């Protein structure tokens, strides 16, 4: 990948991290989904990640000696970036301590946080003079410092203390708090390892964003459970029950809408790693709904397709490419044809997608919805004639939801611009769907899709004009 494309990709990720962070801050303040004692640390973590993402944008834009102002802006942006990097870790430690609210080992954990912060910020203050963590040369180019490993060692020690804190208190920690905390400990570390292996990409703050999204989803789920409990307690008073039921239903709808928006934002974040427009997941969701409604209208697959199934299908569609998060940028963002080895790596996003769906949604959503979402993520590249992947399933052995998704996904890929191709005309795209019926696609689904060409074109054009309205 060229340096210019890498810069654009990094800036795009930073923008998404900042925007999603702002959305999470507003949502957290408005919805009060997190307890007040813990909320302040959660908001501080997100705020630090937003500032870090914005500082990262400035470092990419103002690196080099093209302008005299660059020599002032880059050092400031880089210094702020490093301040926020450890600031997130520091805030996260106190978030975990206050969230779990356990006394065993908490003093040791707090002392380790404070001592690590003192060591880190002293080395950071000395860095502009001695190049400890990073250096900026006479051409205003950033590079890692002689001892850039120091914050990594400190982070590792703090993560060790965090794991020790959780293990020591394991018998009294509520299970619903474990996964969000583990997601914070795991996702940023995975992306940091990738960033260390592939110098030049900026992924750590994206890892934090993913973890924050998962924490927020968990908080929403807990809020739903609280509302359900409240409904049961008020059942003895009929008049009061009616009022409370209406309130709970409205709040539930808001929570579900928030969850859908969070999942769509996560899907967009993953999708935009390969420089798509950001609208792919919304367009494919619209196509999936059109196809499913058409199938139900003509009594196709009546034993499966119901209004409830269509609602789940529509919510599940944005997660179809969630597995791309495990695919390296060198493969995902390649503008040309894949080598056989690269294609094998790309194929892994299907099976990994199904696994990630279960990791994110198990215990949070209904079994039916989780299964539909996992099937879409895993099998949407299977083909009717058995030549697809990952398992080479054939015919109706492929889950129906994945067969619907396949048509929507391919059509959008055909009519949308990509870094490696120009968009096809609608006529060319429909012609390919026609010739692929019975080989790539379920012939019934392909036929019904071709029967709604005008609706599909109208939806596609409305997206181009930013006029398409998706009702949750």
Tab-separated table of C-alpha atoms in Angstrom:
chain	number	residue	atom	x	y	z
A	1	UNK	CA	0.000	0.000	0.000
A	2	UNK	CA	1.282	3.474	-0.879
A	3	UNK	CA	2.090	5.951	1.872
A	4	UNK	CA	-0.690	8.318	0.737
A	5	UNK	CA	-3.297	5.559	0.932
A	6	UNK	CA	-2.000	4.531	4.362
A	7	UNK	CA	-2.308	8.120	5.605
A	8	UNK	CA	-5.859	8.385	4.248
A	9	UNK	CA	-6.823	5.070	5.849
A	10	UNK	CA	-5.352	6.082	9.211
A	11	UNK	CA	-7.042	9.481	9.138
A	12	UNK	CA	-10.358	7.842	8.209
A	13	UNK	CA	-10.094	5.465	11.162
A	14	UNK	CA	-9.201	8.361	13.465
A	15	UNK	CA	-12.227	10.346	12.277
A	16	UNK	CA	-14.515	7.389	12.908
A	17	UNK	CA	-12.985	6.880	16.355
A	18	UNK	CA	-13.578	10.545	17.216
A	19	UNK	CA	-17.140	10.607	15.838
A	20	UNK	CA	-18.134	7.342	17.525
A	21	UNK	CA	-16.561	8.572	20.753
A	22	UNK	CA	-18.656	11.745	20.665
A	23	UNK	CA	-21.793	9.667	20.006
A	24	UNK	CA	-20.962	7.427	22.971
A	25	UNK	CA	-20.341	10.390	25.272
A	26	UNK	CA	-23.654	12.031	24.342
A	27	UNK	CA	-25.521	8.721	24.627
A	28	UNK	CA	-23.946	7.914	27.999
A	29	UNK	CA	-24.795	11.335	29.425
A	30	UNK	CA	-28.357	11.355	28.087
A	31	UNK	CA	-29.239	7.733	28.799
A	32	UNK	CA	-27.443	7.286	32.148
A	33	UNK	CA	-26.809	3.655	31.236
A	34	UNK	CA	-23.745	3.505	33.529
A	35	UNK	CA	-23.730	4.158	37.262
A	36	UNK	CA	-22.514	7.615	38.253
A	37	UNK	CA	-19.475	6.368	40.209
A	38	UNK	CA	-18.216	4.484	37.165
A	39	UNK	CA	-19.549	6.821	34.468
A	40	UNK	CA	-16.969	9.550	35.075
A	41	UNK	CA	-14.074	7.143	34.372
A	42	UNK	CA	-15.865	5.766	31.304
A	43	UNK	CA	-16.353	9.299	29.942
A	44	UNK	CA	-12.709	10.163	30.699
A	45	UNK	CA	-11.535	7.081	28.781
A	46	UNK	CA	-13.636	7.966	25.751
A	47	UNK	CA	-12.590	11.640	25.906
A	48	UNK	CA	-8.916	10.652	26.030
A	49	UNK	CA	-9.428	8.373	23.016
A	50	UNK	CA	-11.129	11.197	21.073
A	51	UNK	CA	-8.255	13.583	21.840
A	52	UNK	CA	-5.722	10.869	20.947
A	53	UNK	CA	-7.493	10.268	17.607
A	54	UNK	CA	-7.565	13.987	16.802
A	55	UNK	CA	-3.884	14.334	17.753
A	56	UNK	CA	-3.100	11.369	15.503
A	57	UNK	CA	-4.860	13.118	12.609
A	58	UNK	CA	-2.668	16.190	13.142
A	59	UNK	CA	0.489	14.063	13.225
A	60	UNK	CA	-0.379	12.529	9.860
A	61	UNK	CA	-1.322	15.849	8.272
A	62	UNK	CA	1.549	17.972	9.578
A	63	UNK	CA	4.460	15.527	9.374
A	64	UNK	CA	7.200	16.702	7.008
A	65	UNK	CA	8.860	20.045	6.291
A	66	UNK	CA	6.443	21.367	3.670
A	67	UNK	CA	5.329	24.249	5.891
A	68	UNK	CA	7.136	26.109	8.732
A	69	UNK	CA	4.077	25.656	10.946
A	70	UNK	CA	4.561	21.884	10.730
A	71	UNK	CA	7.619	22.117	12.989
A	72	UNK	CA	5.388	23.543	15.733
A	73	UNK	CA	2.186	21.551	15.229
A	74	UNK	CA	3.681	18.058	14.855
A	75	UNK	CA	5.659	18.067	18.150
A	76	UNK	CA	2.622	19.406	20.042
A	77	UNK	CA	0.268	16.858	18.472
A	78	UNK	CA	2.704	14.014	19.109
A	79	UNK	CA	3.171	15.054	22.759
A	80	UNK	CA	-0.612	15.205	23.294
A	81	UNK	CA	-0.998	11.821	21.581
A	82	UNK	CA	1.433	10.216	24.011
A	83	UNK	CA	-0.211	11.914	26.993
A	84	UNK	CA	-3.590	10.469	26.043
A	85	UNK	CA	-2.167	7.026	25.249
A	86	UNK	CA	-1.306	6.333	28.865
A	87	UNK	CA	-4.206	8.441	30.110
A	88	UNK	CA	-6.635	5.850	28.732
A	89	UNK	CA	-4.804	3.040	30.545
A	90	UNK	CA	-4.779	5.052	33.793
A	91	UNK	CA	-8.494	5.857	33.605
A	92	UNK	CA	-9.345	2.291	32.632
A	93	UNK	CA	-7.650	0.969	35.768
A	94	UNK	CA	-9.812	3.130	38.015
A	95	UNK	CA	-12.854	2.321	35.870
A	96	UNK	CA	-12.280	-1.391	36.511
A	97	UNK	CA	-11.665	-0.864	40.243
A	98	UNK	CA	-14.866	1.191	40.643
A	99	UNK	CA	-16.879	-1.058	38.359
A	100	UNK	CA	-16.010	-4.269	40.220
A	101	UNK	CA	-15.948	-2.498	43.618
A	102	UNK	CA	-13.855	-5.172	45.349
A	103	UNK	CA	-11.358	-4.379	48.147
A	104	UNK	CA	-8.986	-7.327	47.699
A	105	UNK	CA	-5.826	-6.224	45.896
A	106	UNK	CA	-7.383	-2.841	44.982
A	107	UNK	CA	-4.756	-0.814	46.925
A	108	UNK	CA	-1.912	-2.633	45.176
A	109	UNK	CA	-3.604	-2.057	41.831
A	110	UNK	CA	-4.086	1.672	42.559
A	111	UNK	CA	-0.467	2.093	43.660
A	112	UNK	CA	0.767	0.339	40.492
A	113	UNK	CA	-1.362	2.691	38.399
A	114	UNK	CA	0.000	5.802	40.111
A	115	UNK	CA	3.632	4.643	40.056
A	116	UNK	CA	3.384	3.644	36.393
A	117	UNK	CA	1.845	7.025	35.542
A	118	UNK	CA	4.677	8.883	37.323
A	119	UNK	CA	7.347	6.835	35.507
A	120	UNK	CA	5.640	7.211	32.143
A	121	UNK	CA	5.046	10.949	32.326
A	122	UNK	CA	8.565	11.667	33.568
A	123	UNK	CA	9.983	9.793	30.565
A	124	UNK	CA	7.502	11.615	28.327
A	125	UNK	CA	8.580	15.024	29.651
A	126	UNK	CA	12.207	14.108	28.943
A	127	UNK	CA	11.460	12.693	25.486
A	128	UNK	CA	11.576	15.991	23.511
A	129	UNK	CA	15.146	16.468	24.775
A	130	UNK	CA	16.525	12.924	24.759
A	131	UNK	CA	14.281	11.002	22.287
A	132	UNK	CA	13.290	8.399	24.874
A	133	UNK	CA	9.828	7.419	23.590
A	134	UNK	CA	9.917	9.034	20.155
A	135	UNK	CA	11.985	11.452	18.107
A	136	UNK	CA	11.349	14.042	15.405
A	137	UNK	CA	14.273	14.614	13.023
A	138	UNK	CA	15.383	17.766	11.221
A	139	UNK	CA	12.960	17.001	8.390
A	140	UNK	CA	10.068	16.934	10.879
A	141	UNK	CA	9.606	13.169	10.486
A	142	UNK	CA	8.436	11.088	13.448
A	143	UNK	CA	10.102	7.812	14.465
A	144	UNK	CA	10.033	5.547	17.490
A	145	UNK	CA	12.457	6.488	20.265
A	146	UNK	CA	15.350	4.495	21.654
A	147	UNK	CA	13.243	3.266	24.560
A	148	UNK	CA	9.757	3.203	23.030
A	149	UNK	CA	9.341	-0.193	24.701
A	150	UNK	CA	8.912	1.514	28.110
A	151	UNK	CA	5.159	2.254	27.774
A	152	UNK	CA	4.601	-1.246	26.395
A	153	UNK	CA	6.284	-2.736	29.469
A	154	UNK	CA	4.259	-0.475	31.771
A	155	UNK	CA	1.036	-1.384	29.959
A	156	UNK	CA	1.850	-5.077	30.252
A	157	UNK	CA	2.514	-4.790	33.979
A	158	UNK	CA	-0.755	-2.913	34.500
A	159	UNK	CA	-2.676	-5.500	32.502
A	160	UNK	CA	-1.055	-8.165	34.683
A	161	UNK	CA	-2.214	-6.327	37.821
A	162	UNK	CA	-5.705	-6.030	36.341
A	163	UNK	CA	-5.898	-9.752	35.606
A	164	UNK	CA	-4.571	-10.479	39.102
A	165	UNK	CA	-7.240	-8.182	40.590
A	166	UNK	CA	-9.981	-10.027	38.687
A	167	UNK	CA	-8.615	-13.493	39.526
A	168	UNK	CA	-8.277	-12.728	43.236
A	169	UNK	CA	-11.892	-11.469	43.317
A	170	UNK	CA	-13.233	-14.018	40.847
A	171	UNK	CA	-15.659	-15.639	43.294
A	172	UNK	CA	-17.527	-12.399	43.976
A	173	UNK	CA	-17.414	-10.715	40.555
A	174	UNK	CA	-20.734	-10.719	38.717
A	175	UNK	CA	-20.388	-12.556	35.420
A	176	UNK	CA	-21.989	-9.803	33.309
A	177	UNK	CA	-19.061	-7.480	34.178
A	178	UNK	CA	-16.334	-9.864	33.072
A	179	UNK	CA	-16.777	-9.810	29.277
A	180	UNK	CA	-16.813	-6.002	28.810
A	181	UNK	CA	-13.634	-5.672	30.896
A	182	UNK	CA	-11.945	-8.541	29.061
A	183	UNK	CA	-12.879	-6.943	25.740
A	184	UNK	CA	-11.062	-3.799	26.854
A	185	UNK	CA	-8.026	-5.839	27.848
A	186	UNK	CA	-7.979	-7.954	24.678
A	187	UNK	CA	-9.023	-5.840	21.646
A	188	UNK	CA	-6.549	-2.953	22.098
A	189	UNK	CA	-3.725	-5.416	22.800
A	190	UNK	CA	-4.426	-7.417	19.653
A	191	UNK	CA	-4.435	-4.287	17.527
A	192	UNK	CA	-1.325	-2.971	19.299
A	193	UNK	CA	0.514	-6.169	18.384
A	194	UNK	CA	-0.572	-5.720	14.766
A	195	UNK	CA	0.564	-2.086	14.893
A	196	UNK	CA	3.979	-3.101	16.242
A	197	UNK	CA	4.365	-5.726	13.519
A	198	UNK	CA	3.287	-3.401	10.699
A	199	UNK	CA	4.942	-0.051	11.320
A	200	UNK	CA	2.973	2.860	9.916
A	201	UNK	CA	-0.586	1.764	10.684
A	202	UNK	CA	-2.520	3.303	13.577
A	203	UNK	CA	-4.905	0.838	15.208
A	204	UNK	CA	-4.649	1.046	18.997
A	205	UNK	CA	-7.275	3.766	19.411
A	206	UNK	CA	-9.572	1.735	17.134
A	207	UNK	CA	-9.170	-1.160	19.558
A	208	UNK	CA	-10.232	1.116	22.383
A	209	UNK	CA	-13.263	2.279	20.383
A	210	UNK	CA	-14.371	-1.314	19.793
A	211	UNK	CA	-14.009	-2.056	23.509
A	212	UNK	CA	-16.002	1.063	24.456
A	213	UNK	CA	-18.783	0.029	22.077
A	214	UNK	CA	-18.958	-3.415	23.679
A	215	UNK	CA	-19.049	-1.835	27.156
A	216	UNK	CA	-21.885	0.412	26.046
A	217	UNK	CA	-23.856	-2.520	24.592
A	218	UNK	CA	-23.456	-4.368	27.893
A	219	UNK	CA	-24.677	-1.313	29.808
A	220	UNK	CA	-27.718	-1.134	27.530
A	221	UNK	CA	-28.432	-4.804	28.147
A	222	UNK	CA	-28.287	-4.297	31.898
A	223	UNK	CA	-30.643	-1.353	31.548
A	224	UNK	CA	-33.105	-3.550	29.652
A	225	UNK	CA	-33.015	-6.133	32.420
A	226	UNK	CA	-33.624	-3.436	35.016
A	227	UNK	CA	-36.628	-2.177	33.073
A	228	UNK	CA	-38.049	-5.688	32.768
A	229	UNK	CA	-37.668	-6.160	36.514
A	230	UNK	CA	-39.426	-2.862	37.142
A	231	UNK	CA	-42.389	-3.959	34.997
A	232	UNK	CA	-42.813	-7.127	37.082
A	233	UNK	CA	-42.705	-5.270	40.403
A	234	UNK	CA	-45.435	-2.860	39.298
A	235	UNK	CA	-47.805	-5.621	38.141
A	236	UNK	CA	-49.923	-5.426	41.374
A	237	UNK	CA	-51.172	-1.917	40.570
A	238	UNK	CA	-53.158	-1.996	37.355
A	239	UNK	CA	-53.316	1.715	36.646
A	240	UNK	CA	-49.683	2.241	37.543
A	241	UNK	CA	-48.747	-0.860	35.549
A	242	UNK	CA	-50.222	0.560	32.344
A	243	UNK	CA	-48.256	3.774	32.745
A	244	UNK	CA	-45.026	1.925	33.566
A	245	UNK	CA	-45.462	-0.547	30.705
A	246	UNK	CA	-45.739	2.302	28.198
A	247	UNK	CA	-42.626	3.938	29.627
A	248	UNK	CA	-40.700	0.682	29.581
A	249	UNK	CA	-41.750	-0.110	26.020
A	250	UNK	CA	-40.671	3.306	24.783
A	251	UNK	CA	-37.359	3.021	26.605
A	252	UNK	CA	-36.827	-0.477	25.230
A	253	UNK	CA	-37.344	0.778	21.707
A	254	UNK	CA	-34.791	3.508	22.332
A	255	UNK	CA	-32.331	0.985	23.780
A	256	UNK	CA	-32.796	-1.398	20.825
A	257	UNK	CA	-32.379	1.500	18.409
A	258	UNK	CA	-29.214	2.504	20.262
A	259	UNK	CA	-27.936	-1.087	20.068
A	260	UNK	CA	-28.691	-1.223	16.351
A	261	UNK	CA	-26.917	2.083	15.807
A	262	UNK	CA	-23.928	0.890	17.854
A	263	UNK	CA	-23.728	-2.384	15.888
A	264	UNK	CA	-24.051	-0.479	12.601
A	265	UNK	CA	-21.303	1.933	13.704
A	266	UNK	CA	-19.029	-0.995	14.580
A	267	UNK	CA	-19.809	-2.624	11.227
A	268	UNK	CA	-19.106	0.654	9.400
A	269	UNK	CA	-15.849	1.004	11.298
A	270	UNK	CA	-14.742	-2.479	10.199
A	271	UNK	CA	-16.052	-1.996	6.639
A	272	UNK	CA	-14.250	1.306	6.170
A	273	UNK	CA	-10.862	-0.294	6.762
A	274	UNK	CA	-10.880	-1.233	3.077
A	275	UNK	CA	-11.706	2.346	1.975
A	276	UNK	CA	-15.375	1.751	1.125
A	277	UNK	CA	-17.820	4.666	1.211
A	278	UNK	CA	-19.222	3.840	4.627
A	279	UNK	CA	-22.691	3.206	3.222
A	280	UNK	CA	-22.187	-0.431	2.209
A	281	UNK	CA	-23.725	-1.897	5.354
A	282	UNK	CA	-26.758	0.416	5.157
A	283	UNK	CA	-27.350	-0.283	1.467
A	284	UNK	CA	-27.079	-4.046	1.836
A	285	UNK	CA	-29.446	-3.923	4.794
A	286	UNK	CA	-31.986	-2.091	2.627
A	287	UNK	CA	-31.600	-4.641	-0.203
A	288	UNK	CA	-31.975	-7.551	2.224
A	289	UNK	CA	-35.228	-6.103	3.505
A	290	UNK	CA	-36.550	-5.551	-0.028
A	291	UNK	CA	-35.752	-9.141	-1.001
A	292	UNK	CA	-37.241	-10.654	2.165
A	293	UNK	CA	-40.478	-8.663	1.838
A	294	UNK	CA	-40.762	-9.704	-1.825
A	295	UNK	CA	-40.267	-13.373	-0.899
A	296	UNK	CA	-42.935	-13.178	1.822
A	297	UNK	CA	-45.304	-11.334	-0.516
A	298	UNK	CA	-45.087	-14.167	-3.060
A	299	UNK	CA	-45.253	-16.893	-0.383
A	300	UNK	CA	-41.680	-18.067	-0.948
A	301	UNK	CA	-40.195	-20.058	1.937
A	302	UNK	CA	-43.283	-19.375	4.091
A	303	UNK	CA	-42.112	-21.769	6.817
A	304	UNK	CA	-39.159	-19.446	7.504
A	305	UNK	CA	-39.916	-15.936	6.319
A	306	UNK	CA	-42.201	-14.151	8.780
A	307	UNK	CA	-42.373	-10.500	9.904
A	308	UNK	CA	-40.294	-11.458	12.982
A	309	UNK	CA	-37.689	-13.178	10.769
A	310	UNK	CA	-37.479	-10.102	8.528
A	311	UNK	CA	-36.925	-7.843	11.557
A	312	UNK	CA	-34.074	-10.061	12.743
A	313	UNK	CA	-32.676	-10.317	9.211
A	314	UNK	CA	-32.639	-6.536	8.828
A	315	UNK	CA	-30.849	-6.090	12.170
A	316	UNK	CA	-28.365	-8.856	11.367
A	317	UNK	CA	-27.356	-7.714	7.869
A	318	UNK	CA	-24.881	-4.973	8.958
A	319	UNK	CA	-22.785	-7.605	10.748
A	320	UNK	CA	-22.135	-9.688	7.603
A	321	UNK	CA	-18.499	-8.574	7.197
A	322	UNK	CA	-17.625	-8.141	10.894
A	323	UNK	CA	-14.974	-10.854	10.454
A	324	UNK	CA	-12.866	-8.484	8.356
A	325	UNK	CA	-11.493	-7.118	11.611
A	326	UNK	CA	-9.089	-10.094	11.721
A	327	UNK	CA	-7.832	-9.593	8.151
A	328	UNK	CA	-4.551	-7.725	7.854
A	329	UNK	CA	-4.638	-4.296	6.179
A	330	UNK	CA	-2.065	-5.479	3.649
A	331	UNK	CA	-4.678	-7.890	2.321
A	332	UNK	CA	-7.896	-6.004	3.023
A	333	UNK	CA	-6.773	-2.769	1.395
A	334	UNK	CA	-4.964	-4.299	-1.569
A	335	UNK	CA	-6.221	-2.556	-4.728
A	336	UNK	CA	-5.412	-5.415	-7.098
A	337	UNK	CA	-6.209	-9.107	-7.432
A	338	UNK	CA	-5.356	-11.335	-4.471
A	339	UNK	CA	-2.687	-14.000	-4.648
A	340	UNK	CA	-3.911	-17.515	-3.678
A	341	UNK	CA	-2.333	-17.066	-0.258
A	342	UNK	CA	-3.980	-13.669	0.249
A	343	UNK	CA	-7.348	-15.037	-0.843
A	344	UNK	CA	-7.064	-17.796	1.759
A	345	UNK	CA	-6.456	-15.126	4.399
A	346	UNK	CA	-9.444	-13.114	3.166
A	347	UNK	CA	-11.681	-16.190	3.309
A	348	UNK	CA	-11.097	-16.422	7.030
A	349	UNK	CA	-13.321	-13.397	7.615
A	350	UNK	CA	-16.404	-15.609	7.207
A	351	UNK	CA	-15.706	-18.212	9.878
A	352	UNK	CA	-14.137	-15.548	12.101
A	353	UNK	CA	-17.221	-13.394	11.588
A	354	UNK	CA	-19.473	-16.132	12.955
A	355	UNK	CA	-17.188	-16.551	15.954
A	356	UNK	CA	-17.083	-12.810	16.668
A	357	UNK	CA	-20.881	-12.541	16.429
A	358	UNK	CA	-21.239	-15.172	19.152
A	359	UNK	CA	-18.591	-13.470	21.290
A	360	UNK	CA	-20.330	-10.104	21.026
A	361	UNK	CA	-24.000	-11.147	21.169
A	362	UNK	CA	-24.191	-14.393	23.178
A	363	UNK	CA	-26.199	-13.677	26.290
A	364	UNK	CA	-27.301	-10.248	25.021
A	365	UNK	CA	-29.814	-11.167	22.314
A	366	UNK	CA	-32.327	-13.909	21.515
A	367	UNK	CA	-30.959	-17.220	20.258
A	368	UNK	CA	-32.854	-16.867	16.963
A	369	UNK	CA	-31.371	-13.452	16.211
A	370	UNK	CA	-27.845	-14.569	17.137
A	371	UNK	CA	-28.142	-17.632	14.871
A	372	UNK	CA	-29.361	-15.552	11.915
A	373	UNK	CA	-26.539	-13.039	12.435
A	374	UNK	CA	-23.884	-15.755	12.784
A	375	UNK	CA	-25.187	-17.603	9.689
A	376	UNK	CA	-25.057	-14.427	7.612
A	377	UNK	CA	-21.506	-13.623	8.740
A	378	UNK	CA	-20.293	-17.195	8.170
A	379	UNK	CA	-22.057	-18.325	4.995
A	380	UNK	CA	-22.775	-15.247	2.839
A	381	UNK	CA	-19.974	-16.285	0.443
A	382	UNK	CA	-21.324	-19.807	-0.091
A	383	UNK	CA	-22.656	-20.478	-3.604
A	384	UNK	CA	-25.720	-22.409	-4.721
A	385	UNK	CA	-23.600	-24.850	-6.766
A	386	UNK	CA	-21.282	-25.614	-3.831
A	387	UNK	CA	-18.240	-23.681	-5.110
A	388	UNK	CA	-18.268	-21.044	-2.380
A	389	UNK	CA	-16.577	-20.837	1.006
A	390	UNK	CA	-15.857	-21.481	3.864
A	391	UNK	CA	-17.498	-24.955	3.788
A	392	UNK	CA	-18.576	-25.366	0.168
A	393	UNK	CA	-22.239	-25.792	1.148
A	394	UNK	CA	-24.643	-26.464	-1.696
A	395	UNK	CA	-28.266	-25.549	-2.414
A	396	UNK	CA	-30.633	-25.313	0.532
A	397	UNK	CA	-27.876	-26.531	2.847
A	398	UNK	CA	-26.860	-22.873	2.860
A	399	UNK	CA	-28.961	-21.000	5.468
A	400	UNK	CA	-31.697	-18.950	3.826
A	401	UNK	CA	-30.559	-15.704	5.458
A	402	UNK	CA	-27.066	-16.153	3.952
A	403	UNK	CA	-28.537	-16.828	0.475
A	404	UNK	CA	-30.502	-13.579	0.698
A	405	UNK	CA	-27.418	-11.722	1.929
A	406	UNK	CA	-25.330	-13.097	-0.954
A	407	UNK	CA	-27.553	-11.458	-3.568
A	408	UNK	CA	-27.635	-8.123	-1.722
A	409	UNK	CA	-23.876	-8.136	-1.084
A	410	UNK	CA	-22.890	-8.969	-4.673
A	411	UNK	CA	-25.320	-6.462	-6.187
A	412	UNK	CA	-23.972	-3.644	-4.017
A	413	UNK	CA	-20.397	-4.635	-4.862
A	414	UNK	CA	-21.228	-4.509	-8.572
A	415	UNK	CA	-22.918	-1.090	-8.628
A	416	UNK	CA	-20.599	0.619	-6.117
A	417	UNK	CA	-17.166	2.137	-6.777
A	418	UNK	CA	-14.221	0.403	-5.150
A	419	UNK	CA	-10.517	1.235	-5.034
A	420	UNK	CA	-9.889	-1.458	-7.623
A	421	UNK	CA	-12.835	-0.849	-9.993
A	422	UNK	CA	-15.474	1.563	-11.270
A	423	UNK	CA	-19.182	0.896	-10.612
A	424	UNK	CA	-21.168	-1.145	-13.136
A	425	UNK	CA	-24.394	0.081	-14.655
A	426	UNK	CA	-27.629	-1.312	-13.254
A	427	UNK	CA	-28.222	-3.245	-16.481
A	428	UNK	CA	-24.822	-4.946	-16.252
A	429	UNK	CA	-25.347	-5.804	-12.580
A	430	UNK	CA	-28.812	-7.277	-13.158
A	431	UNK	CA	-27.435	-9.264	-16.095
A	432	UNK	CA	-24.800	-10.845	-13.849
A	433	UNK	CA	-27.432	-11.715	-11.231
A	434	UNK	CA	-29.515	-13.309	-14.009
A	435	UNK	CA	-26.699	-15.451	-15.395
A	436	UNK	CA	-25.577	-16.449	-11.878
A	437	UNK	CA	-29.010	-17.722	-10.785
A	438	UNK	CA	-28.691	-21.422	-10.093
A	439	UNK	CA	-24.895	-21.313	-9.861
A	440	UNK	CA	-23.918	-18.538	-7.469
A	441	UNK	CA	-27.391	-17.635	-6.207
A	442	UNK	CA	-30.532	-19.406	-5.073
A	443	UNK	CA	-32.618	-19.252	-8.297
A	444	UNK	CA	-35.820	-18.377	-6.432
A	445	UNK	CA	-34.211	-15.507	-4.558
A	446	UNK	CA	-32.444	-14.244	-7.689
A	447	UNK	CA	-35.732	-14.325	-9.645
A	448	UNK	CA	-37.641	-12.415	-6.981
A	449	UNK	CA	-34.818	-9.876	-6.743
A	450	UNK	CA	-34.972	-9.299	-10.481
A	451	UNK	CA	-38.738	-8.741	-10.145
A	452	UNK	CA	-38.090	-5.651	-8.002
A	453	UNK	CA	-35.493	-3.934	-10.169
A	454	UNK	CA	-37.269	-0.589	-10.061
A	455	UNK	CA	-37.519	-0.600	-6.268
A	456	UNK	CA	-33.858	-1.582	-5.945
A	457	UNK	CA	-32.724	1.188	-8.290
A	458	UNK	CA	-34.896	3.718	-6.441
A	459	UNK	CA	-33.357	2.723	-3.101
A	460	UNK	CA	-29.826	2.881	-4.520
A	461	UNK	CA	-30.402	6.326	-5.987
A	462	UNK	CA	-31.906	7.582	-2.720
A	463	UNK	CA	-28.700	6.606	-0.948
A	464	UNK	CA	-26.683	8.594	-3.472
A	465	UNK	CA	-28.820	11.640	-2.625
A	466	UNK	CA	-28.730	10.894	1.154
A	467	UNK	CA	-32.503	10.654	1.188
A	468	UNK	CA	-32.980	7.028	2.197
A	469	UNK	CA	-34.657	6.664	5.564
A	470	UNK	CA	-34.234	3.379	7.436
A	471	UNK	CA	-36.847	2.908	10.157
A	472	UNK	CA	-35.642	0.723	12.966
